[in-house]
Tab-separated table of C-alpha atoms in Angstrom:
chain	number	residue	atom	x	y	z
A	7	MET	CA	-5.765	-40.710	-85.498
A	8	ILE	CA	-3.908	-38.178	-83.536
A	9	LYS	CA	-4.955	-35.600	-85.863
A	10	LEU	CA	-8.605	-36.358	-85.660
A	11	LEU	CA	-8.659	-36.018	-81.944
A	12	PHE	CA	-6.896	-32.676	-82.269
A	13	ILE	CA	-9.439	-31.385	-84.619
A	14	ILE	CA	-12.220	-32.451	-82.471
A	15	SER	CA	-10.475	-31.372	-79.346
A	16	SER	CA	-10.071	-27.797	-81.475
A	17	LEU	CA	-13.836	-27.671	-82.279
A	18	ALA	CA	-14.654	-28.037	-78.801
A	19	LEU	CA	-12.733	-25.697	-77.597
A	20	LEU	CA	-14.207	-23.061	-80.209
A	21	LEU	CA	-17.639	-24.069	-78.826
A	22	GLN	CA	-16.641	-23.044	-75.672
A	23	LEU	CA	-15.019	-19.990	-76.823
A	24	ASP	CA	-17.781	-18.802	-79.117
A	25	PHE	CA	-20.499	-19.253	-75.974
A	26	LYS	CA	-21.642	-16.322	-74.383
A	27	PRO	CA	-22.732	-16.153	-70.974
A	28	GLY	CA	-25.864	-13.615	-70.244
A	29	VAL	CA	-29.966	-14.194	-70.508
A	30	TYR	CA	-31.598	-16.668	-72.619
A	31	HIS	CA	-35.035	-16.831	-72.681
A	32	PHE	CA	-38.167	-18.380	-74.549
A	33	SER	CA	-41.740	-17.644	-74.044
A	34	ASN	CA	-45.228	-18.432	-75.676
A	35	ASP	CA	-49.096	-18.996	-74.969
A	36	HIS	CA	-48.687	-21.133	-72.381
A	37	ILE	CA	-45.077	-20.686	-70.341
A	38	GLU	CA	-42.131	-18.501	-70.379
A	39	GLU	CA	-38.823	-19.888	-69.521
A	40	GLU	CA	-35.360	-17.779	-68.203
A	41	ILE	CA	-31.974	-18.365	-67.412
A	42	HIS	CA	-29.584	-16.144	-66.510
A	43	LEU	CA	-26.053	-17.423	-66.725
A	44	ASN	CA	-23.420	-14.943	-65.010
A	45	PRO	CA	-19.834	-14.486	-65.738
A	46	ASP	CA	-19.020	-15.849	-62.294
A	47	LYS	CA	-20.677	-19.482	-63.172
A	48	SER	CA	-23.744	-18.866	-61.246
A	49	PHE	CA	-27.101	-18.826	-62.347
A	50	THR	CA	-30.803	-17.932	-61.548
A	51	TYR	CA	-33.852	-20.021	-63.632
A	52	THR	CA	-37.396	-18.927	-63.768
A	53	PHE	CA	-40.038	-21.236	-65.002
A	54	ARG	CA	-43.651	-19.651	-65.285
A	55	GLY	CA	-46.858	-21.479	-66.192
A	56	HIS	CA	-50.379	-21.194	-66.117
A	57	ILE	CA	-49.965	-23.755	-63.035
A	58	LEU	CA	-46.555	-24.112	-61.995
A	59	ASN	CA	-44.069	-21.386	-60.642
A	60	TYR	CA	-40.797	-21.458	-59.773
A	61	GLU	CA	-36.721	-20.468	-59.488
A	62	LEU	CA	-33.942	-22.325	-59.019
A	63	GLU	CA	-30.468	-20.892	-58.214
A	64	GLY	CA	-26.660	-22.580	-58.720
A	65	ASN	CA	-23.979	-23.075	-60.488
A	66	TRP	CA	-22.941	-23.865	-64.218
A	67	THR	CA	-20.290	-25.166	-66.312
A	68	LEU	CA	-19.414	-26.071	-69.820
A	69	THR	CA	-18.721	-28.622	-71.485
A	70	ASN	CA	-18.061	-29.316	-74.990
A	71	ASP	CA	-21.592	-28.638	-76.732
A	72	SER	CA	-23.423	-28.541	-73.716
A	73	LEU	CA	-24.362	-26.602	-70.421
A	74	ILE	CA	-24.165	-28.718	-67.299
A	75	LEU	CA	-26.463	-27.504	-64.499
A	76	ASN	CA	-26.551	-27.902	-60.915
A	77	SER	CA	-28.831	-26.016	-58.371
A	78	ILE	CA	-28.153	-25.181	-54.690
A	79	PRO	CA	-29.224	-26.292	-52.263
A	80	GLN	CA	-28.775	-29.710	-53.673
A	81	ARG	CA	-31.742	-32.053	-52.410
A	82	ASP	CA	-32.112	-36.052	-52.521
A	83	ARG	CA	-34.519	-36.335	-55.083
A	84	MET	CA	-36.163	-39.317	-53.221
A	85	LEU	CA	-35.273	-40.804	-49.803
A	86	VAL	CA	-36.337	-44.335	-49.080
A	87	ARG	CA	-36.307	-46.278	-46.156
A	88	GLU	CA	-36.809	-50.234	-46.765
A	89	HIS	CA	-38.819	-52.774	-44.560
A	90	ARG	CA	-39.739	-56.597	-44.456
A	91	LYS	CA	-43.444	-56.736	-43.586
A	92	GLY	CA	-46.188	-59.377	-44.490
A	93	ALA	CA	-46.107	-61.684	-47.422
A	94	SER	CA	-42.966	-61.623	-49.427
A	95	ASP	CA	-44.555	-61.519	-52.763
A	96	LYS	CA	-46.812	-58.423	-51.289
A	97	TYR	CA	-45.202	-54.889	-51.785
A	98	CYS	CA	-46.338	-51.590	-50.275
A	99	PHE	CA	-45.382	-48.169	-50.966
A	100	ASN	CA	-46.082	-45.505	-49.196
A	101	VAL	CA	-45.355	-42.321	-50.682
A	102	SER	CA	-45.383	-38.412	-49.256
A	103	ASN	CA	-43.762	-35.322	-50.111
A	104	LYS	CA	-41.060	-34.068	-48.310
A	105	LYS	CA	-43.515	-32.290	-45.257
A	106	GLY	CA	-44.896	-35.343	-44.737
A	107	ALA	CA	-48.028	-34.822	-46.734
A	108	SER	CA	-49.818	-37.461	-49.005
A	109	ILE	CA	-49.680	-36.805	-53.179
A	110	HIS	CA	-50.729	-37.907	-56.119
A	111	TYR	CA	-48.175	-39.991	-58.186
A	112	LYS	CA	-47.614	-42.671	-60.668
A	113	ILE	CA	-45.264	-45.473	-59.547
A	114	HIS	CA	-42.778	-47.040	-62.305
A	115	LEU	CA	-41.868	-50.768	-61.324
A	116	LEU	CA	-38.962	-52.371	-63.235
A	117	ASP	CA	-38.386	-56.213	-62.874
A	118	PHE	CA	-35.154	-57.932	-63.256
A	119	GLU	CA	-35.449	-58.314	-67.098
A	120	GLY	CA	-35.719	-54.398	-67.778
A	121	ASN	CA	-39.391	-54.643	-67.931
A	122	VAL	CA	-41.515	-51.703	-66.363
A	123	VAL	CA	-44.935	-51.711	-65.344
A	124	THR	CA	-46.433	-48.008	-64.218
A	125	LEU	CA	-49.560	-47.850	-62.007
A	126	GLU	CA	-51.259	-44.656	-62.896
A	127	ASP	CA	-53.499	-42.022	-60.306
A	128	GLN	CA	-52.189	-43.412	-57.014
A	129	TRP	CA	-52.572	-41.625	-53.753
A	130	ARG	CA	-50.744	-41.880	-50.446
A	131	ARG	CA	-49.990	-46.032	-50.487
A	132	THR	CA	-49.718	-48.548	-53.243
A	133	LYS	CA	-50.178	-51.983	-52.478
A	134	ILE	CA	-49.673	-54.486	-55.102
A	135	LYS	CA	-48.623	-58.214	-55.693
A	136	PRO	CA	-46.815	-58.281	-58.495
A	137	SER	CA	-46.095	-61.591	-60.929
A	138	PHE	CA	-42.769	-60.758	-61.206
A	139	ARG	CA	-39.978	-59.235	-58.430
A	140	VAL	CA	-39.066	-55.569	-58.424
A	141	ARG	CA	-35.987	-54.737	-58.759
A	142	ALA	CA	-36.287	-50.922	-58.350
A	143	PHE	CA	-39.062	-48.054	-58.914
A	144	SER	CA	-39.656	-44.579	-59.857
A	145	ILE	CA	-42.295	-42.021	-58.697
A	146	GLU	CA	-43.789	-39.247	-60.734
A	147	ASP	CA	-45.795	-36.723	-59.661
A	148	SER	CA	-48.597	-35.195	-60.767
A	149	LYS	CA	-46.440	-32.136	-62.188
A	150	GLY	CA	-44.424	-34.702	-64.176
A	151	LEU	CA	-41.556	-34.245	-61.886
A	152	LYS	CA	-39.716	-37.791	-62.152
A	153	SER	CA	-37.393	-39.162	-59.619
A	154	PRO	CA	-34.716	-41.620	-60.701
A	155	TYR	CA	-34.707	-45.008	-60.477
A	156	TYR	CA	-33.946	-46.682	-56.837
A	157	ILE	CA	-32.822	-49.836	-56.741
A	158	ILE	CA	-34.248	-52.155	-53.952
A	159	GLU	CA	-31.164	-52.883	-51.427
A	160	GLY	CA	-32.613	-55.906	-49.274
A	161	GLY	CA	-32.990	-59.008	-51.096
A	162	SER	CA	-36.456	-59.381	-48.721
A	163	SER	CA	-37.465	-55.992	-48.596
A	164	ASN	CA	-40.990	-55.578	-49.949
A	165	SER	CA	-42.501	-51.940	-47.819
A	166	PHE	CA	-41.536	-48.816	-48.131
A	167	ASP	CA	-41.333	-45.386	-46.713
A	168	ILE	CA	-40.847	-42.937	-49.820
A	169	SER	CA	-40.171	-39.163	-48.697
A	170	PHE	CA	-40.312	-37.449	-52.330
A	171	GLU	CA	-38.840	-34.179	-53.007
A	172	SER	CA	-41.899	-32.000	-54.971
A	173	LYS	CA	-39.599	-29.471	-56.256
A	174	ARG	CA	-37.959	-29.560	-59.314
A	175	VAL	CA	-33.406	-30.296	-59.033
A	176	PHE	CA	-30.690	-29.554	-60.987
A	177	GLU	CA	-28.194	-32.307	-60.687
A	178	GLY	CA	-25.811	-32.420	-63.412
A	179	GLU	CA	-28.598	-31.764	-65.788
A	180	VAL	CA	-27.527	-31.443	-69.338
A	181	TRP	CA	-29.015	-28.920	-71.540
A	182	LEU	CA	-27.308	-28.478	-74.982
A	183	ILE	CA	-26.197	-25.602	-77.259
A	184	HIS	CA	-27.049	-24.897	-80.776
A	185	ASP	CA	-26.640	-22.267	-82.927
A	186	ASP	CA	-26.143	-20.073	-79.930
A	187	LYS	CA	-29.623	-21.094	-78.404
A	188	LEU	CA	-30.010	-23.706	-75.388
A	189	MET	CA	-32.581	-26.755	-75.662
A	190	PRO	CA	-33.783	-27.134	-72.199
A	191	LYS	CA	-34.866	-30.298	-70.597
A	192	LEU	CA	-38.633	-30.306	-69.288
A	193	ILE	CA	-39.737	-31.087	-65.784
A	194	SER	CA	-40.083	-34.670	-66.816
A	195	GLY	CA	-36.094	-35.090	-67.779
A	196	GLU	CA	-36.867	-35.285	-71.350
A	197	LEU	CA	-35.513	-32.489	-74.121
A	198	ALA	CA	-37.287	-29.971	-74.702
A	199	GLN	CA	-38.535	-29.035	-78.301
A	200	TYR	CA	-38.030	-25.437	-78.265
A	201	ARG	CA	-34.904	-23.598	-77.552
A	202	LEU	CA	-34.104	-20.307	-75.353
A	203	GLY	CA	-32.548	-17.636	-77.200
A	204	TYR	CA	-29.777	-15.269	-76.420
A	205	VAL	CA	-31.378	-11.922	-75.307
A	206	ARG	CA	-28.382	-9.617	-73.513
A	207	SER	CA	-25.511	-9.735	-71.134
A	208	LEU	CA	-25.136	-9.680	-67.341
């Protein structure tokens, strides 16, 4: 058992030693994606698409076969204020971005059995009288950017003022390293089917 653990640790160390900081890039007819991994463990990430363009900066670390990204500055993906208003079996979700503007969104409602109900094509406010108690909820905007699930704290809370971060945030984001290429995550949080290839050193 000790020998097996030693072999696994050695392989993980080799993966880290073989990894090359530098510029990694992917492009096709629809998107262009590039990340500059600097030797000082900082990074600059750029995404360009037909309707979506953004850039992030932050720090990176390496853990076994994964690249861990944390953008700077860190921003809460969603801020929530809970209230108790009106009938206890009715829920109200007031949603805006961090600037206070209303947005189009989906809301995913999680019950205490682990089931998820998704309400599509929402704007500014969602009112619902579900047949179940809502344990948690998540907001997904029209770009596909999705918040983590927010677990409702108050036992009687049924009205929520939600401030949604409409800019992408890397918070412990994990990209896989495979054959000297990076497997990024999409804005939805799902693993992409393409890979960023090594281009040059920095």
